[in-house]
Amino acid sequence: MTGTDPPIPDPRSGRFQPLIVMSRTAVGLALVLAVVGMMVGGTIGSAAATAAVAVVLIAPLARVVWLAARWFRRGDPRYGAVALGVLAVVAGAAVLAAI
């Protein structure tokens, strides 16, 4: 291999592309909803602001779910179990907050 050879393409380079697209979409959606929530008053503004907060809370949890499924599918149950533990802690906190 000389210095002029092109780099060998990595077949794994696109494996996180769905996660990247989801994260960027969630950020954009949260931004739009937050701006609408600030600019529009009344019920619509309040609903948009609430939806922005919901997107900010749900997006990381969706990422953990995606990673857990990937880890279990790829044969690394330790990381998958840790991800499920994180989700269980969040679910427990939500239940305690609702009480």
C-alpha angles and dihedrals in degrees: 000000000000130000092260097058115110116247117266109254114245111230090205095055095102099044095105095040095105090052092049092049091048092049094049091047091050092050092050093046093048090050093050092046092048092051091048089048091053097043101040119060133206127030096336093053092047092049092049092050091048090049090051091055090047091053091049090052098041099044096069091045090052088051091053090049091050092049093046091053090047093049094049091046092049092050103254103120094168093068091040090054091050090052090050089049091054090050090048091053091050091047091049091050090050091051092049091048091052093053 
